[in-house]
Every structure is written in C-alpha cells, then in structure tokens.
Tab-separated table of C-alpha atoms in Angstrom:
chain	number	residue	atom	x	y	z
A	1	MET	CA	0.000	0.000	0.000
A	2	ALA	CA	1.424	3.348	-1.016
A	3	THR	CA	2.144	5.868	1.678
A	4	SER	CA	1.152	9.459	1.078
A	5	CYS	CA	3.720	12.201	1.393
A	6	ASN	CA	1.751	13.879	4.154
A	7	SER	CA	1.982	10.809	6.374
A	8	LEU	CA	5.784	10.592	6.230
A	9	LYS	CA	7.636	11.646	9.364
A	10	TRP	CA	10.529	13.839	8.360
A	11	PRO	CA	13.101	14.699	11.021
A	12	ALA	CA	12.909	18.266	12.201
A	13	PRO	CA	15.888	20.391	11.158
A	14	THR	CA	18.241	21.536	13.876
A	15	ARG	CA	19.474	25.096	14.120
A	16	ASN	CA	23.220	24.911	14.624
A	17	ILE	CA	23.872	28.497	13.538
A	18	LYS	CA	24.017	30.623	16.659
A	19	SER	CA	23.247	34.306	16.930
A	20	ARG	CA	26.917	35.275	17.000
A	21	HIS	CA	27.481	33.244	13.835
A	22	ALA	CA	24.696	35.007	11.961
A	23	GLN	CA	25.774	38.448	13.130
A	24	MET	CA	29.429	37.990	12.235
A	25	ILE	CA	28.582	36.399	8.877
A	26	ALA	CA	26.387	39.411	8.082
A	27	ILE	CA	29.117	41.862	9.109
A	28	GLY	CA	31.834	39.961	7.270
A	29	GLY	CA	29.669	39.693	4.177
A	30	THR	CA	29.644	43.466	3.834
A	31	ILE	CA	33.456	43.508	3.574
A	32	GLY	CA	34.167	42.362	0.057
A	33	THR	CA	37.411	41.483	-1.640
A	34	GLY	CA	37.233	44.731	-3.574
A	35	LEU	CA	38.135	46.720	-0.468
A	36	PHE	CA	41.499	44.963	-0.320
A	37	VAL	CA	42.193	44.517	-4.039
A	38	GLY	CA	39.935	46.644	-6.232
A	39	SER	CA	39.921	49.905	-4.286
A	40	GLY	CA	43.559	50.642	-5.108
A	41	GLN	CA	42.955	50.168	-8.836
A	42	ALA	CA	39.873	52.384	-8.723
A	43	LEU	CA	41.799	55.061	-6.837
A	44	ALA	CA	44.653	54.998	-9.346
A	45	ARG	CA	42.311	55.087	-12.341
A	46	GLY	CA	39.733	57.653	-11.270
A	47	GLY	CA	41.248	59.639	-8.437
A	48	PRO	CA	40.080	60.149	-4.851
A	49	ALA	CA	37.078	62.355	-5.669
A	50	PHE	CA	35.543	59.900	-8.138
A	51	LEU	CA	36.238	57.035	-5.745
A	52	LEU	CA	34.458	58.836	-2.902
A	53	VAL	CA	31.441	59.695	-5.060
A	54	ALA	CA	31.276	56.168	-6.483
A	55	TYR	CA	31.326	54.573	-3.038
A	56	CYS	CA	28.595	56.928	-1.819
A	57	LEU	CA	26.353	56.160	-4.804
A	58	ILE	CA	26.879	52.399	-4.629
A	59	SER	CA	26.335	52.451	-0.858
A	60	ALA	CA	23.031	54.285	-1.315
A	61	LEU	CA	21.975	51.758	-3.966
A	62	VAL	CA	22.888	48.784	-1.786
A	63	TYR	CA	21.139	50.338	1.210
A	64	GLY	CA	17.935	50.702	-0.790
A	65	VAL	CA	18.074	47.108	-2.016
A	66	VAL	CA	18.842	45.664	1.419
A	67	THR	CA	16.112	47.619	3.193
A	68	ALA	CA	13.582	46.647	0.512
A	69	VAL	CA	14.469	42.963	0.797
A	70	ALA	CA	14.339	43.142	4.601
A	71	GLU	CA	10.917	44.787	4.475
A	72	ILE	CA	9.509	42.200	2.069
A	73	ALA	CA	11.017	39.298	4.019
A	74	THR	CA	9.515	40.667	7.232
A	75	PHE	CA	6.132	41.224	5.623
A	76	MET	CA	6.054	37.758	4.045
A	77	PRO	CA	8.538	35.385	5.692
A	78	VAL	CA	8.951	32.254	3.578
A	79	SER	CA	11.386	29.571	4.656
A	80	GLY	CA	14.139	28.891	2.137
A	81	CYS	CA	13.141	31.577	-0.349
A	82	SER	CA	15.383	34.119	-2.040
A	83	MET	CA	15.027	37.378	-3.918
A	84	ALA	CA	14.036	35.390	-7.002
A	85	TYR	CA	10.866	34.266	-5.223
A	86	PHE	CA	9.995	37.820	-4.232
A	87	ALA	CA	10.570	38.997	-7.807
A	88	THR	CA	8.261	36.254	-9.092
A	89	ARG	CA	5.611	37.045	-6.507
A	90	TYR	CA	5.542	40.833	-6.774
A	91	VAL	CA	6.839	41.626	-10.288
A	92	SER	CA	6.712	38.803	-12.838
A	93	PRO	CA	7.802	35.183	-13.287
A	94	SER	CA	10.192	36.310	-16.017
A	95	LEU	CA	12.088	38.566	-13.637
A	96	GLY	CA	12.161	35.830	-11.012
A	97	PHE	CA	13.515	33.360	-13.574
A	98	ALA	CA	16.238	35.777	-14.673
A	99	LEU	CA	17.130	36.648	-11.088
A	100	GLY	CA	17.366	32.983	-10.144
A	101	TRP	CA	19.835	32.275	-12.929
A	102	LEU	CA	21.744	35.419	-12.003
A	103	TYR	CA	22.084	34.067	-8.468
A	104	PHE	CA	23.272	30.736	-9.857
A	105	TYR	CA	25.854	32.452	-12.046
A	106	SER	CA	27.045	34.763	-9.266
A	107	PHE	CA	27.525	31.991	-6.728
A	108	GLY	CA	29.058	29.797	-9.417
A	109	ILE	CA	31.915	32.187	-10.176
A	110	ILE	CA	32.423	33.565	-6.661
A	111	VAL	CA	34.872	30.818	-5.673
A	112	ALA	CA	37.046	31.390	-8.736
A	113	TYR	CA	36.874	35.144	-8.196
A	114	GLU	CA	37.893	34.927	-4.550
A	115	ILE	CA	40.756	32.542	-5.304
A	116	THR	CA	41.999	34.838	-8.078
A	117	ALA	CA	41.908	37.843	-5.752
A	118	ALA	CA	43.728	35.893	-3.039
A	119	ASN	CA	46.461	34.900	-5.486
A	120	ILE	CA	46.867	38.520	-6.561
A	121	VAL	CA	47.503	39.436	-2.931
A	122	ILE	CA	49.888	36.500	-2.442
A	123	ASP	CA	51.867	37.390	-5.584
A	124	PHE	CA	52.545	40.821	-4.129
A	125	TRP	CA	55.306	39.188	-2.077
A	126	PRO	CA	57.848	37.287	-4.221
A	127	ASN	CA	57.994	33.561	-3.505
A	128	ASN	CA	59.217	30.392	-5.164
A	129	VAL	CA	55.975	28.452	-4.705
A	130	HIS	CA	53.998	27.769	-7.874
A	131	ILE	CA	50.632	29.478	-7.995
A	132	ALA	CA	48.905	26.130	-8.616
A	133	VAL	CA	49.833	25.055	-5.087
A	134	PHE	CA	47.939	27.960	-3.527
A	135	ILE	CA	44.959	27.397	-5.825
A	136	THR	CA	44.820	23.709	-4.895
A	137	VAL	CA	45.053	24.386	-1.171
A	138	MET	CA	42.295	27.005	-1.322
A	139	LEU	CA	40.008	24.759	-3.351
A	140	VAL	CA	40.503	21.855	-0.951
A	141	VAL	CA	39.745	24.058	2.060
A	142	ILE	CA	36.663	25.649	0.484
A	143	VAL	CA	35.192	22.386	-0.798
A	144	GLY	CA	36.022	20.595	2.444
A	145	LEU	CA	34.293	23.221	4.574
A	146	ASN	CA	31.171	23.023	2.424
A	147	PHE	CA	31.016	19.279	3.049
A	148	CYS	CA	31.216	19.795	6.812
A	149	PRO	CA	28.138	20.023	9.050
A	150	VAL	CA	26.522	23.428	9.282
A	151	GLY	CA	27.811	24.007	12.816
A	152	ILE	CA	31.448	23.583	11.766
A	153	CYS	CA	30.929	25.676	8.652
A	154	ALA	CA	29.273	28.465	10.665
A	155	GLU	CA	32.023	28.451	13.287
A	156	THR	CA	34.699	28.648	10.597
A	157	GLU	CA	32.854	31.448	8.853
A	158	PHE	CA	32.602	33.271	12.175
A	159	TRP	CA	36.375	33.313	12.642
A	160	PHE	CA	37.114	34.116	9.001
A	161	ALA	CA	34.666	37.020	9.132
A	162	GLY	CA	36.307	38.182	12.353
A	163	ILE	CA	39.674	38.217	10.596
A	164	LYS	CA	38.178	40.338	7.814
A	165	VAL	CA	36.775	42.822	10.330
A	166	VAL	CA	40.118	43.083	12.141
A	167	MET	CA	41.956	43.529	8.838
A	168	ILE	CA	39.698	46.305	7.555
A	169	ILE	CA	39.898	48.146	10.890
A	170	GLY	CA	43.676	47.755	10.849
A	171	LEU	CA	43.818	49.000	7.257
A	172	LEU	CA	41.823	52.107	8.150
A	173	LEU	CA	44.006	52.803	11.181
A	174	LEU	CA	47.178	52.274	9.148
A	175	SER	CA	45.957	54.653	6.442
A	176	PHE	CA	45.130	57.280	9.057
A	177	ILE	CA	48.522	56.890	10.745
A	178	LEU	CA	50.422	57.111	7.454
A	179	MET	CA	48.407	60.169	6.439
A	180	LEU	CA	49.486	61.928	9.643
A	181	GLY	CA	53.142	61.036	9.164
A	182	GLY	CA	53.404	57.978	11.358
A	183	GLY	CA	55.325	55.952	8.777
A	184	PRO	CA	59.049	55.145	8.821
A	185	SER	CA	59.889	58.303	6.846
A	186	HIS	CA	57.603	60.491	9.021
A	187	ASP	CA	56.361	62.155	5.846
A	188	ARG	CA	53.003	63.797	6.527
A	189	LEU	CA	50.912	62.992	3.445
A	190	GLY	CA	47.656	64.684	4.394
A	191	PHE	CA	45.718	65.667	1.269
A	192	ARG	CA	48.835	65.975	-0.873
A	193	TYR	CA	47.631	63.641	-3.607
A	194	TRP	CA	44.222	65.298	-3.617
A	195	ASN	CA	45.963	68.421	-4.946
A	196	ASN	CA	48.740	66.781	-6.964
A	197	PRO	CA	48.086	65.003	-9.345
A	198	GLY	CA	44.489	66.027	-8.572
A	199	ALA	CA	41.200	64.810	-7.166
A	200	VAL	CA	39.964	63.460	-10.521
A	201	LYS	CA	41.747	61.797	-13.411
A	202	GLU	CA	41.119	61.104	-17.083
A	203	TYR	CA	40.897	57.709	-18.755
A	204	ILE	CA	41.246	56.658	-22.429
A	205	VAL	CA	40.549	60.158	-23.768
A	206	GLY	CA	41.233	63.643	-22.495
A	207	GLY	CA	38.925	66.368	-21.298
A	208	ALA	CA	35.417	65.926	-19.962
A	209	GLY	CA	34.958	62.652	-21.837
A	210	GLY	CA	38.031	61.194	-20.178
A	211	ARG	CA	36.835	62.244	-16.744
A	212	PHE	CA	33.421	60.729	-17.418
A	213	THR	CA	35.046	57.477	-18.577
A	214	ALA	CA	37.210	57.417	-15.460
A	215	PHE	CA	34.137	57.929	-13.298
A	216	LEU	CA	32.319	55.043	-14.992
A	217	TRP	CA	35.379	52.815	-14.557
A	218	THR	CA	35.513	53.741	-10.878
A	219	MET	CA	31.797	53.045	-10.456
A	220	VAL	CA	32.204	49.545	-11.869
A	221	TYR	CA	35.334	48.570	-9.946
A	222	SER	CA	34.851	50.436	-6.670
C-alpha cells in the first residue's frame, strides 16, 4: 500500500547556527574582496574624488536594495526563499527566472573570483611556490568546509569574518597613521595627492569625456 507524502515523518531540522554566527557572517559579508584589491585600482584610475562619489552612490543603492528585501522578508517570511521568489511574486515570473539564474551564475563564479583575488595578494610578495599550489590548497579548504556540518561551517565562517573585520579596521588605522606622518619616513601625506596630481583623473581620452570614462570605470570597480 502506497504511503502518502503527508503521512511521512521527516526529522525536524536543527538550528546549529548561533546568533553570534549570523551576526558575524552578516558583518563579514559586507566587507568584500574589492576593499582589499579593487579599491587601489579604482583610486589609481579615477582619483580620490571619483572614488568617494562612487562609493557613496553604490552604498546608497545597496542600502535601498537591502532595506527593501528586509521589508519584504519581514512582511512575508517564507522559509528557504530568495530574492528570485519575491521577484516572481511581486513583479513577474520572467524577472524571477532571470534573477534565479543570475544568483546561480554569481555563486558559481564567486569561488574562482575569490581565489583569483587571493592569489593577486599573495603574488605581491615574491615567492618560489607555484601558484597552482595555492589554488589547490584554497580549493581543498573551500570544498572541504562546504562538506562539513553546518555548525562547523558556521564556526569557521565566524572566525574568518572576524579576521576580515580586524583587517579592515587595521587597514583604516594604518591609512590614518600614514596620512598623519606615522610611517618610517615620518612624511606627513595629508591631502597631498588630492591636490597633486588632482582629485579626478582622465581615462582613455582627455577632457570631460576622459573624466566621465574614469568615473564610470571607478563606479564599476569600486
């Protein structure tokens, strides 16, 4: 005799992610690789003024998206859903379909992107180790952690996110100290580079078109 799906007794899921895990994962998720790798390129290409404006605009955009998603998720909490479900429910199935595949693509390339960024940082210091060794080690660690139980994965993510928070705070403090002349040469930088070579730069072409191109480049890579 066939058993209906409603009569099956499925084990209740256990919540092994603690509050501190969720909070630190959320904080660490806001600190992207671009702050350590891409911000220097954007600063060199567009200048400090364009970088500041680009970060303000992108931050306002992200704030609007996050608050909208939080409001919808609070209004209609659905277990296991994503933004694709909300797009299907409130806009159209086509947008939800496209957003779902966009999520799949984004999470599909994120590992390769993070490993590439990590290798760029590692190559900053000369070494005799082949780059394939670092790639292999990172892949093994990432894949291995994803096969671990959720409690182990959350605890690892908690400490990794904590390292990111400490690093970004240390980077800000180091920048502030160097700006005030706390480096080995005791050279007080201040706003020297804001005046020379200038707050904005040109890219590809000269004039207003070059400044506009530099601003667009900074917007994309900031």
